[in-house]
XYZ file of C-alpha atoms in Angstrom:
618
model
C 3.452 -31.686 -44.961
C 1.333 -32.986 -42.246
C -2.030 -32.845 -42.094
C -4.163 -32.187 -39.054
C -7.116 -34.244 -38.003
C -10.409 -33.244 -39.249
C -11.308 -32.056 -35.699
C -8.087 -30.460 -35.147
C -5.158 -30.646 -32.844
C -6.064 -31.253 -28.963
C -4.977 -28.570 -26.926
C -1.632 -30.272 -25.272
C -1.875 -33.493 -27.222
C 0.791 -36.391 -26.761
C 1.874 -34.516 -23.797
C 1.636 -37.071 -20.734
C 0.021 -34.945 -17.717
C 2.684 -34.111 -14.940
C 2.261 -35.060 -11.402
C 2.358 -32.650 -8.580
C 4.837 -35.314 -7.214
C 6.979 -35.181 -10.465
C 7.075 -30.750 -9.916
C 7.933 -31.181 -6.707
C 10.622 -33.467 -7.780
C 12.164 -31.382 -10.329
C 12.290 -28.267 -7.250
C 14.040 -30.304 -5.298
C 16.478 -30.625 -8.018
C 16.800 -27.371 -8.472
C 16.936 -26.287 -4.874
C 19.903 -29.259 -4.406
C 22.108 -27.474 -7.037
C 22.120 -24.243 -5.089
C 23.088 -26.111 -2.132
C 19.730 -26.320 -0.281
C 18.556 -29.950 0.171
C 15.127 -30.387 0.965
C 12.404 -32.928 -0.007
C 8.821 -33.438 -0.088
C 6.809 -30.392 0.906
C 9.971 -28.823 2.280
C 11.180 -28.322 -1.082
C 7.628 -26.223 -1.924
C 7.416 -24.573 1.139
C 10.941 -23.197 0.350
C 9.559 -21.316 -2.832
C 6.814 -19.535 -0.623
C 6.463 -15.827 -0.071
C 4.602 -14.816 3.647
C 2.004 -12.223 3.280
C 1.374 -11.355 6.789
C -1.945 -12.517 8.430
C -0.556 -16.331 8.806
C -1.192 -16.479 5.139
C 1.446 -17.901 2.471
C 1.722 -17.480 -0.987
C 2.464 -20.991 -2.494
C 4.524 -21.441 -5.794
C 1.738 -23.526 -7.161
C -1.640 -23.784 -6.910
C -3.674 -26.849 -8.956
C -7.677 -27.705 -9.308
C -6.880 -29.185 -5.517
C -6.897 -25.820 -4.466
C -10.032 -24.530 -5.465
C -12.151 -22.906 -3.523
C -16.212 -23.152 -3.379
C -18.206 -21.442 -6.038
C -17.870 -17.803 -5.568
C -21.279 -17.349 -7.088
C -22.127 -14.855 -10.072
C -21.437 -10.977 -10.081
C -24.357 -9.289 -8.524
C -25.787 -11.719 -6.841
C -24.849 -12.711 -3.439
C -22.467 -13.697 -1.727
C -21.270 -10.478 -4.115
C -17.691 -12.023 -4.419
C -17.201 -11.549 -7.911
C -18.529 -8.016 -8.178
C -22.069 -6.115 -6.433
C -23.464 -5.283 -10.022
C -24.296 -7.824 -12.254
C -22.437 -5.265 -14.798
C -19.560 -4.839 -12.700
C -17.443 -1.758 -14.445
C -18.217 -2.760 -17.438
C -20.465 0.075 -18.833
C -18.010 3.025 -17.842
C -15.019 1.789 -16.032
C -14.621 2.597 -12.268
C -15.040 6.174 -10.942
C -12.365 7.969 -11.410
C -12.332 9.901 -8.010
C -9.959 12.574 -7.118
C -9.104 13.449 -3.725
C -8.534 17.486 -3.191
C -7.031 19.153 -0.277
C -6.504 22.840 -0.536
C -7.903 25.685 1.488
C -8.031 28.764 -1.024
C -11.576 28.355 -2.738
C -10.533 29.777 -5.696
C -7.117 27.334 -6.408
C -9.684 24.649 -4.947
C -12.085 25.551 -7.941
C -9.715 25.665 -10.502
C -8.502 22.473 -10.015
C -11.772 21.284 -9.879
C -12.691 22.190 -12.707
C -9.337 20.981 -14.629
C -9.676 17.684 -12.942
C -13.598 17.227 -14.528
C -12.492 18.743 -18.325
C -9.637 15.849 -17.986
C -11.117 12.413 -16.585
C -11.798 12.833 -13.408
C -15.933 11.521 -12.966
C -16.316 12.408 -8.765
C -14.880 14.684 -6.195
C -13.055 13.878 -2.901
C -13.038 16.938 -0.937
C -11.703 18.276 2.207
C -13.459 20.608 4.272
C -12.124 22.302 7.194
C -9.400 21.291 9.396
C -5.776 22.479 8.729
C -5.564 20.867 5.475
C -9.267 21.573 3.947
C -11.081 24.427 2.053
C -13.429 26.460 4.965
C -16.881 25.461 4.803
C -17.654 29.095 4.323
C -15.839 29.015 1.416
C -17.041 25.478 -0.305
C -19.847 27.049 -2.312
C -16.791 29.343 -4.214
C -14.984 25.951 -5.101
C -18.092 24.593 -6.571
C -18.956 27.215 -9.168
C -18.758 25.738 -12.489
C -19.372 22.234 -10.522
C -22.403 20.542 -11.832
C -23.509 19.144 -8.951
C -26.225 16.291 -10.634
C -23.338 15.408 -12.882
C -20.735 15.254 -10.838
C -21.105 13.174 -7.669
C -19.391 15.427 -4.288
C -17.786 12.685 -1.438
C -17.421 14.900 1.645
C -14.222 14.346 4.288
C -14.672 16.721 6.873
C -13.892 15.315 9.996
C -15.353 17.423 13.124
C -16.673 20.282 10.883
C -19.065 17.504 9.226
C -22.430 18.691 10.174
C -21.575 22.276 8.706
C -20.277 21.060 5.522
C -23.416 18.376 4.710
C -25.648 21.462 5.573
C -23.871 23.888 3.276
C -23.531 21.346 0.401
C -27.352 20.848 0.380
C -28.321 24.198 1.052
C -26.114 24.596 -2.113
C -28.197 22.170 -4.003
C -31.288 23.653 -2.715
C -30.251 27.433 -3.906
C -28.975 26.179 -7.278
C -32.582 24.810 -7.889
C -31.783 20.928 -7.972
C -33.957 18.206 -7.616
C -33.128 16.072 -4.918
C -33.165 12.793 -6.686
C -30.369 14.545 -8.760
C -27.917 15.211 -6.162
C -25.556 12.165 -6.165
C -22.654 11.125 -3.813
C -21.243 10.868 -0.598
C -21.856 12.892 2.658
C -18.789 11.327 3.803
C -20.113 11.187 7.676
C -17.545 8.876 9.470
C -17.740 8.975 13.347
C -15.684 6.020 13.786
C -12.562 7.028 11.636
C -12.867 10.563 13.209
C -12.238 8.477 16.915
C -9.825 6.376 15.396
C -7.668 9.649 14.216
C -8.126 11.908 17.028
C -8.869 9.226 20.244
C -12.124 10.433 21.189
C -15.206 9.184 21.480
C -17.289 8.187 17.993
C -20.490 9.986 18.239
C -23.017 8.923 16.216
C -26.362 11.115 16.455
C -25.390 13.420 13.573
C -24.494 10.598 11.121
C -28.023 9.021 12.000
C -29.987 12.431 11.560
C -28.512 12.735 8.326
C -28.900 8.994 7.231
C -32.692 9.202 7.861
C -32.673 12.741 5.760
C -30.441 10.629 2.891
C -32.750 7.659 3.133
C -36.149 9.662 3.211
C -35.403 12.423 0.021
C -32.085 11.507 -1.338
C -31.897 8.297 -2.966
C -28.552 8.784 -4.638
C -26.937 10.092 -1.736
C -24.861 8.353 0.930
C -24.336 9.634 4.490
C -21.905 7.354 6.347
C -18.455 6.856 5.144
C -16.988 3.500 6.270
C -13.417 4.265 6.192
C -10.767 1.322 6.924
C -7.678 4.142 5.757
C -6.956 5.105 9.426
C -6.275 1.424 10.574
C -4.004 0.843 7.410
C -2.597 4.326 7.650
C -1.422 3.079 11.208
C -0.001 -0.006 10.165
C -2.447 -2.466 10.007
C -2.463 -5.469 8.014
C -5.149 -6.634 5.197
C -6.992 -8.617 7.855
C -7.366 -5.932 10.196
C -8.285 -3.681 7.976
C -10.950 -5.830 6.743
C -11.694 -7.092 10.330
C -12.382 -3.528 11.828
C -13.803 -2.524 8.708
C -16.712 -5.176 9.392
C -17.062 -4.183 13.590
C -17.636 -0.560 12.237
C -20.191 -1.645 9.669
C -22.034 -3.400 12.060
C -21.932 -0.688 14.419
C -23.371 2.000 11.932
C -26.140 -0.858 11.501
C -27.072 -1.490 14.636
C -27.174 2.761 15.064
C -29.301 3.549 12.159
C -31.670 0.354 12.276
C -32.132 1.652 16.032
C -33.273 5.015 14.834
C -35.871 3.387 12.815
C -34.123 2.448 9.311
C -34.813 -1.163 8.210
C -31.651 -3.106 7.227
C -31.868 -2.660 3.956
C -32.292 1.238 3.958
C -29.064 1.357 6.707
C -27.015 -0.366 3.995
C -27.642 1.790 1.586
C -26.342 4.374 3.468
C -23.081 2.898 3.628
C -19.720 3.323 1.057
C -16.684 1.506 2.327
C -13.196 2.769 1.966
C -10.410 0.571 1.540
C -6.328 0.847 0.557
C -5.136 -0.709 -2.302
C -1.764 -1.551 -2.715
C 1.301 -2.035 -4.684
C 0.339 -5.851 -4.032
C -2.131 -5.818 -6.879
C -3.326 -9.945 -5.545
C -3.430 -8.989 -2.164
C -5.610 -5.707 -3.118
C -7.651 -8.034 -5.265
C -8.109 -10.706 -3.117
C -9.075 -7.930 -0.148
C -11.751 -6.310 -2.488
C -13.464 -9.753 -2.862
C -12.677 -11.012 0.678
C -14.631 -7.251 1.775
C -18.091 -8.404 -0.513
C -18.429 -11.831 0.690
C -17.438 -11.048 4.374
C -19.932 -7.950 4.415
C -23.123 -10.212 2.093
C -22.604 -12.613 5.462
C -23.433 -9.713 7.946
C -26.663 -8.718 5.646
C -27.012 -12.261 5.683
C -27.308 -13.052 9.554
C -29.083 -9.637 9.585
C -31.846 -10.875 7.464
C -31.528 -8.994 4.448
C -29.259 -11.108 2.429
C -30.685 -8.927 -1.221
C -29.160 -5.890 0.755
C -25.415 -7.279 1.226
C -23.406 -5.758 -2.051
C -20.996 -3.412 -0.810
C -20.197 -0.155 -2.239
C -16.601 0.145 -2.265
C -14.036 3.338 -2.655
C -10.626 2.310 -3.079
C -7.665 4.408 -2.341
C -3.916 3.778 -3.766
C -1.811 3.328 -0.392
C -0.228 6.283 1.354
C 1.865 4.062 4.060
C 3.772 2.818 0.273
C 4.681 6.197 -0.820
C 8.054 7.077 -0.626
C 9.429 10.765 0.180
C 13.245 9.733 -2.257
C 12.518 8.745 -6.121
C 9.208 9.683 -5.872
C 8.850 9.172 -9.469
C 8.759 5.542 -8.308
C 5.480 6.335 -6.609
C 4.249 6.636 -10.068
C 4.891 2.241 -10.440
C 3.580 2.318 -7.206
C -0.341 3.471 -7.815
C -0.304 1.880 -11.171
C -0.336 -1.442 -9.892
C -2.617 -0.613 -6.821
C -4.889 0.924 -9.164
C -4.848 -2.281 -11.497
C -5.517 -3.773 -8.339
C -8.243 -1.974 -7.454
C -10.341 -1.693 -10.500
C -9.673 -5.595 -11.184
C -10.974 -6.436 -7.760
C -14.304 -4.754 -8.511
C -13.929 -1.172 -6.547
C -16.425 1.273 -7.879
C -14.782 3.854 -7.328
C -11.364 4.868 -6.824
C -8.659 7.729 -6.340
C -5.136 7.584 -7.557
C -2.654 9.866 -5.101
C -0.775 11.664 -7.084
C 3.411 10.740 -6.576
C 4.340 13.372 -4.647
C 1.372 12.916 -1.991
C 4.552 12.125 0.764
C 6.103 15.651 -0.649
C 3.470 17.693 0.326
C 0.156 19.676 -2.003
C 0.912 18.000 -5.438
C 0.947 19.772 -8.699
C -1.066 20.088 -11.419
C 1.427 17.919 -13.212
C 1.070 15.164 -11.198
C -2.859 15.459 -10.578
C -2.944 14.648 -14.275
C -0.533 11.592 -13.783
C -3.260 10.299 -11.243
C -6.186 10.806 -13.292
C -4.550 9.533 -15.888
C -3.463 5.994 -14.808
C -7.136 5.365 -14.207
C -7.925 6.443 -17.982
C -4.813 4.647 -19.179
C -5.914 1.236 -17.297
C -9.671 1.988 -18.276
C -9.341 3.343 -22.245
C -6.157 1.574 -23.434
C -5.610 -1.278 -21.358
C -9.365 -2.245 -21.220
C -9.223 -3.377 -17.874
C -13.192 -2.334 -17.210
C -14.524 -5.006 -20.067
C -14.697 -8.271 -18.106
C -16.033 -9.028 -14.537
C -14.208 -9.861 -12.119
C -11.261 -11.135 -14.576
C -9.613 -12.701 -11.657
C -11.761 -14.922 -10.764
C -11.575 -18.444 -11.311
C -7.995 -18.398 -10.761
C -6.519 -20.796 -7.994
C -4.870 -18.795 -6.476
C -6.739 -15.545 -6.285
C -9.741 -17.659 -4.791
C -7.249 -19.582 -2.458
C -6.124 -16.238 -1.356
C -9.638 -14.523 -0.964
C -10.934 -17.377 1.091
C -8.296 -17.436 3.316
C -8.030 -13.544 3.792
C -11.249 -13.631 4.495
C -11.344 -15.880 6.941
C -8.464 -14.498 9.142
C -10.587 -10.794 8.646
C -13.490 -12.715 9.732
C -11.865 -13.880 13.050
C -10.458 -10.905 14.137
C -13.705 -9.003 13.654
C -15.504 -11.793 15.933
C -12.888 -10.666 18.184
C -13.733 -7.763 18.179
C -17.437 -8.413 18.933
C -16.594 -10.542 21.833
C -14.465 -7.210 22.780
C -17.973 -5.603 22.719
C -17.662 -3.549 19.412
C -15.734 -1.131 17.403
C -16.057 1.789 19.786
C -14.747 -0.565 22.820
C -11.737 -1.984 20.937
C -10.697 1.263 20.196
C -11.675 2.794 23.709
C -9.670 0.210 25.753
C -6.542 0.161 23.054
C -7.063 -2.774 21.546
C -6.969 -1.702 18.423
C -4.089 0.198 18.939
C -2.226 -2.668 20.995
C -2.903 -5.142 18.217
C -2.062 -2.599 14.736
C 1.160 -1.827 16.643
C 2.370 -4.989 16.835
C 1.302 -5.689 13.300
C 3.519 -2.508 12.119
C 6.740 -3.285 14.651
C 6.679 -6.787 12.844
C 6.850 -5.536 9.187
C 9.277 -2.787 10.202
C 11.847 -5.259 11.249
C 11.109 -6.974 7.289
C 11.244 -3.446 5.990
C 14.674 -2.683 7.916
C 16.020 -6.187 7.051
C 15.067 -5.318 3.245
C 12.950 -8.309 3.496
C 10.099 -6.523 2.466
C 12.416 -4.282 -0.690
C 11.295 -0.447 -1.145
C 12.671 0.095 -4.656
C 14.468 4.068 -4.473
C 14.690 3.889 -0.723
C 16.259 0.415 0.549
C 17.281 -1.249 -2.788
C 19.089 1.376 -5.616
C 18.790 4.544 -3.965
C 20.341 7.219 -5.500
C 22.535 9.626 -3.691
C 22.964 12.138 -6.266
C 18.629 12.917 -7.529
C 17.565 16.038 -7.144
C 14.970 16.536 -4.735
C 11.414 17.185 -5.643
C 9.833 20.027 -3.927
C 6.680 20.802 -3.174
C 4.593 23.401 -1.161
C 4.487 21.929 2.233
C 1.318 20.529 3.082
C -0.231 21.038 6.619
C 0.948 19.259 9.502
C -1.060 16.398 10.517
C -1.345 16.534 14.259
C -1.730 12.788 15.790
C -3.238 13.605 18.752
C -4.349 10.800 21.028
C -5.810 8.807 17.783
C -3.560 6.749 16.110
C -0.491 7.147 14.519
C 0.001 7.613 11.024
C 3.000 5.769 9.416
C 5.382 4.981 5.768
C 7.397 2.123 4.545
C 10.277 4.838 4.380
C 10.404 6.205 7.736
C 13.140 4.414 9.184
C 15.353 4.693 6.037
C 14.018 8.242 5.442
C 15.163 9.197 9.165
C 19.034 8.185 7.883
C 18.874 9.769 4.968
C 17.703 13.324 6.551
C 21.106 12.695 8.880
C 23.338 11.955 5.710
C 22.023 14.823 4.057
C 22.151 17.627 7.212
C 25.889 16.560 7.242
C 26.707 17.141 3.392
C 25.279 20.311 4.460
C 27.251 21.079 7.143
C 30.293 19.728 6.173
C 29.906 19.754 2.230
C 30.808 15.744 2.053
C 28.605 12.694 2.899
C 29.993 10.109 4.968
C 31.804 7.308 3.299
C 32.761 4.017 3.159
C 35.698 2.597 0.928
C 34.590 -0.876 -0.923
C 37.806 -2.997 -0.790
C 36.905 -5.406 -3.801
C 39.194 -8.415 -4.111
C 39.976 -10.489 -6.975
C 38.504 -9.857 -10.044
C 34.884 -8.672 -11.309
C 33.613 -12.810 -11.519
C 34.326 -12.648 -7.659
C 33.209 -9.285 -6.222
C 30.601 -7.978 -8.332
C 27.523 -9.312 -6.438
C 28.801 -8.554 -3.018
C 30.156 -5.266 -3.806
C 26.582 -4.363 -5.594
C 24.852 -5.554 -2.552
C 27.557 -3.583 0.021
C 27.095 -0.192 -2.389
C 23.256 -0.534 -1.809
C 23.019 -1.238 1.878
C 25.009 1.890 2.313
C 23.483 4.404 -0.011
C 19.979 3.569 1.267
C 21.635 5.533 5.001
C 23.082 8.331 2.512
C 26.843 6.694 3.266
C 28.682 7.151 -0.356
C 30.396 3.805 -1.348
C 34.054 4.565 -3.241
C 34.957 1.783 -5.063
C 38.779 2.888 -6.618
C 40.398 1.177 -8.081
C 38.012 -1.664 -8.818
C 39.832 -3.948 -6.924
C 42.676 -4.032 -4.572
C 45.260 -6.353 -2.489
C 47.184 -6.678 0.544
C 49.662 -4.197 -1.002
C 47.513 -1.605 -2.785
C 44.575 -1.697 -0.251
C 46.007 1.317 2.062
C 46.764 3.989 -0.584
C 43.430 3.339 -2.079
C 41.425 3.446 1.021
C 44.090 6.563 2.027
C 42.615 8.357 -1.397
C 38.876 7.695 -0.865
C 38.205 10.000 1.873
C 36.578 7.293 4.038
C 37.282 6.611 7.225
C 35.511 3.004 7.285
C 36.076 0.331 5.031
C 34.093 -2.697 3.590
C 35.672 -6.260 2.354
C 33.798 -7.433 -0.706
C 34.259 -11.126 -2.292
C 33.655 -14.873 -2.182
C 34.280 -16.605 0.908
C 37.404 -18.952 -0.980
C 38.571 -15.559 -1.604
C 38.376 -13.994 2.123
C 40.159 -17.085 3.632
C 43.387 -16.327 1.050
C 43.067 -12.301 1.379
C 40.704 -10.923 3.882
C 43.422 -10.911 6.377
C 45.942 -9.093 4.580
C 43.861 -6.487 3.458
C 42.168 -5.862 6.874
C 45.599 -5.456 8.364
C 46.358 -3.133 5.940
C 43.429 -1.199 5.993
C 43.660 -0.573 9.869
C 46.900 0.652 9.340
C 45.936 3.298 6.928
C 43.386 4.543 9.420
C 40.317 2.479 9.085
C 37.915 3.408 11.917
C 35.891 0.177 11.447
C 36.118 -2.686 8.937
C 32.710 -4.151 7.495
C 32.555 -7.303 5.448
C 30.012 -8.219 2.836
C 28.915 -12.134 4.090
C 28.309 -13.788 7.095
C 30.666 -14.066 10.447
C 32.113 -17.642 9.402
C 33.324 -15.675 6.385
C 36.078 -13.963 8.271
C 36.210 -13.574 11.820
C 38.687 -10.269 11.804
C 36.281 -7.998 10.588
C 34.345 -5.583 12.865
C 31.013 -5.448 11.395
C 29.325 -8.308 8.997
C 26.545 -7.467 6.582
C 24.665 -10.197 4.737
C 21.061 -10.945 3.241
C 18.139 -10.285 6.087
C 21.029 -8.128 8.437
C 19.020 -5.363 10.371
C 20.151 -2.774 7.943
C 18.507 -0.089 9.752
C 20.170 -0.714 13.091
C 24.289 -1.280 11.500
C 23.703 1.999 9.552
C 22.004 4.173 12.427
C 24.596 2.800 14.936
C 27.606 3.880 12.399
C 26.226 7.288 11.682
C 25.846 7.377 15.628
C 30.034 6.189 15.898
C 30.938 8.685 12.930
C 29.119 11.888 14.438
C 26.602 12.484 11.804
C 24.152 14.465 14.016
């Protein structure tokens, strides 16, 4: 038996430490064997995944990358957290967003929502998709209003609704150190939705009221959803997040607030995303970059940012919703890990339209989940310290950082979105990503990669139609694959069939299993059915098959030894049996004689609309 030392066995002992030369050695190795030679930092820079903004996420990070201290939680530059506590007492706010304009469904689920989790209210209030403001003091019986903290979104019909939520207060005999929350006041996010101008005088008045008798109240919602609703990378929305800040400063500290009493008025609204490092990294980046304006303001004590985070929307898919479910998990991991204080969970069928009660409780319950059971809430800021989180907050902030200077040297938030910057610059952003999305570059599991032709559809009461009306526009991952789908769908419909495409497999499985996979998924994800039968064909049994399917176009699916023996053959006889159009699963050097190639990183979005176009599918 051996026996260990008295003072135990050395973490990694007789273990020689590697080199970063001798790792990027053994890559190239690997990389050589799947017939990619590279050296040096080629090799590394081969494993790397680009995250929009000019960043890059590396495939190792060592002690060379770290960053400078971040500092301690609750202390500035409020990287790691703007309590000293972080979410450690509680957990995060569990804040659920509610849209509905009948007072008394509004109430009920109100008060379901606080009996099961939920710790604050989102609400809507007037506007197509809100409760009327005459009717907001109905939705709040039972709603204990020093208990339960009330965040306000509505839009134009703001000053009613703060004025009927305190009058509320007043009436029900509360003291006004009680009354906790968010007034939700947002002038900026109201111009970037609608394209008029922000006007700021009623957020003020209210600030100074929220400053001067409620202490636990906030009046000015800084909301970064409309420029990541639109598109916009985690820069921009960081970047524009900043300019609006600063605006809302240099507003309230005009009307007489010091700088320390303006930025306590302000809670700052972010996305979080199925990228639970980017969300992380943001939520850190948004502290540190907003502690530097306090900073250069002169209040650096005054500089930790209250933050709301909200699971994507632009993610959410319409098809296998259920996904959706994945989806907010991991942007709500995100969130709470990157220090939000608060933060809502849309339910999975938010793209459907007004969600159930069933899947209100799946929202409010990933929070608890993640809190309770997966003790998420227990350490500070548990990413920090690692290389690469830090690499990645540093840099993310810095590229946030230089767009908002750009936008200062623009002159402000209100003139960047006046003059269409904003707009200009988010659309490019968005064009950019769609052409990864309809390359399936950027994968959107249920839509793009294994969609499934044959789920039933999840329906939902339709929720009011959000009119983009000069402001901007309002977008989803699954648009562009959506818009196929919809066609595939009105023509089963119409004509009781979808269209089809016969998969001509040749050889055996070993040989056209991975191409035939990838052919079956481009097409589903445009509603075309593959028909793969028999499993495999030849020159002389490829025309009754493809006769059989019902098809009328037909896709070549192998290796390329096995093309250069067969392809021609089978093509010929495929045309001959009636084959509109022959597609081949590889790239043109493959085989020359087909119409239509389809590989890894082909515009999948452009082949499938322009054969839908060919085949009449209206």
């Amino acid at each position: 038996m051996t026996v260990l030392p008295a003072d135990g066995l050395p973490l990694a002992a007789e273990f020689p430490d590697p080199s970063h030369d001798q790792w990027q050695s053994l890559v190239e190795g690997v990389l050589r064997r799947s017939g990619r030679e590279v050296t040096g930092t080629a090799a590394e820079e081969a494993l790397s995944t680009a995250l929009g903004d000019g960043l890059t996420a590396r495939p190792l990070y060592t002690s060379a990358d770290a960053s400078a201290d971040p500092g301690l939680p609750g202390f500035a530059p409020f990287t790691r957290g703007s309590r000293a506590a972080g979410n450690t007492t509680d957990g995060w706010d569990v804040r659920q967003r509610h849209a509905l304009t009948d007072p008394v469904r509004l109430n009920e689920a109100l008060l379901g929502d606080l009996e099961n989790g939920v710790t604050s209210l989102w609400l809507a209030v007037g506007g197509p998709d809100g409760v009327p403001v005459s009717g907001l003091a109905r939705a709040l019986e039972g709603v204990h209003l020093d208990l339960a903290p009330v965040v306000l979104d509505a839009g134009t019909d703001a000053g009613p609704a703060v004025r009927e939520l305190l009058g509320l207060c007043e009436t029900r005999g509360l003291a006004k150190e009680s009354v906790r929350g968010c007034l939700g006041l947002d002038p900026f996010g109201n111009a970037a939705r609608t394209g008029a101008e922000p006007e700021l005088s009623e957020a003020v008045h209210w600030a100074r009221i929220c400053s001067g008798e409620y202490p636990g109240l906030r009046a000015l919602a800084v909301d970064a959803l409309p420029y990541h609703e639109a598109g916009g990378s985690a820069a921009e929305e960081l970047g524009l997040s900043l300019s609006t800040g600063v605006a809302c400063l240099r507003a309230l500290t005009a009307a007489g607030l010091s700088v320390e009493e303006a930025c306590a008025q302000l809670e700052f609204r972010y996305a979080a995303t199925a990228d639970q490092f980017l969300t992380i990294a943001k939520l850190r980046a948004a502290r540190r970059l907003w502690a530097r304006v306090a900073e250069v303001c002169g209040a650096p004590d005054a500089g930790a940012q209250r933050q709301h985070a909200v699971t994507s929307s632009v993610m959410m898919t319409r098809r296998d919703p259920w996904v959706n479910m994945l989806r907010t998990t991991l942007a709500c991991l995100g969130a709470g890990v990157g220090g939000a204080e608060s933060v809502t969970v849309l339910p999975f069928d938010h793209a459907l339209g007004l969600p159930d009660a069933f899947a209100r409780r799946i929202a409010r319950n990933t929070s608890t989940i993640l809190i309770e059971e997966s003790h998420l809430a227990r350490v500070t800021d548990p990413a920090g310290g690692s290389w690469y989180v830090e690499r990645l907050t540093d840099e993310l902030a810095s590229a946030a950082w230089s767009f908002f200077q750009e936008i200062e040297r623009a002159d402000g938030q209100a003139a960047a979105l006046r003059s269409g910057m904003v707009r200009e610059r988010i659309a490019d952003t968005w064009a950019a990503r769609s052409r990864d999305l309809a390359r399936r570059k950027e994968p959107v599991t249920g839509v793009s990669e294994f969609p499934s032709l044959t789920e039933r559809p999840v329906e939902r009461v339709p929720a009011p139609a959000v009119v983009v009306d000069g402001g901007l526009p309002r977008v989803r991952r699954d648009e562009a694959f959506e818009a196929l789908r919809a066609r595939s769908d009105r023509h089963l419909a119409a004509t009781g069939s979808r269209p089809r495409v016969f998969l001509a497999a040749l050889g055996p499985a070993s040989a056209h299993t991975a191409r035939a996979s990838f052919a079956a998924n481009l097409f589903l994800s445009g509603g075309v059915e593959p028909v793969q039968e028999p499993v495999s064909v030849d020159a002389s049994t490829a025309a009754a098959a493809f006769a059989a399917s019902g098809a009328t176009i037909a896709c070549l699916c192998s290796t390329d030894a096995l093309y250069a023996e067969q392809a021609e053959g089978v093509a010929a006889a495929l045309r001959a049996a009636g084959a509109e159009r022959i597609f081949l699963a590889g790239r043109p050097d493959a085989f020359a004689g087909a119409d239509v190639h389809v590989f890894a990183g082909c515009d999948v979005v452009a082949v499938l609309s322009s054969e839908l176009d060919r085949m009449g599918v209206a």
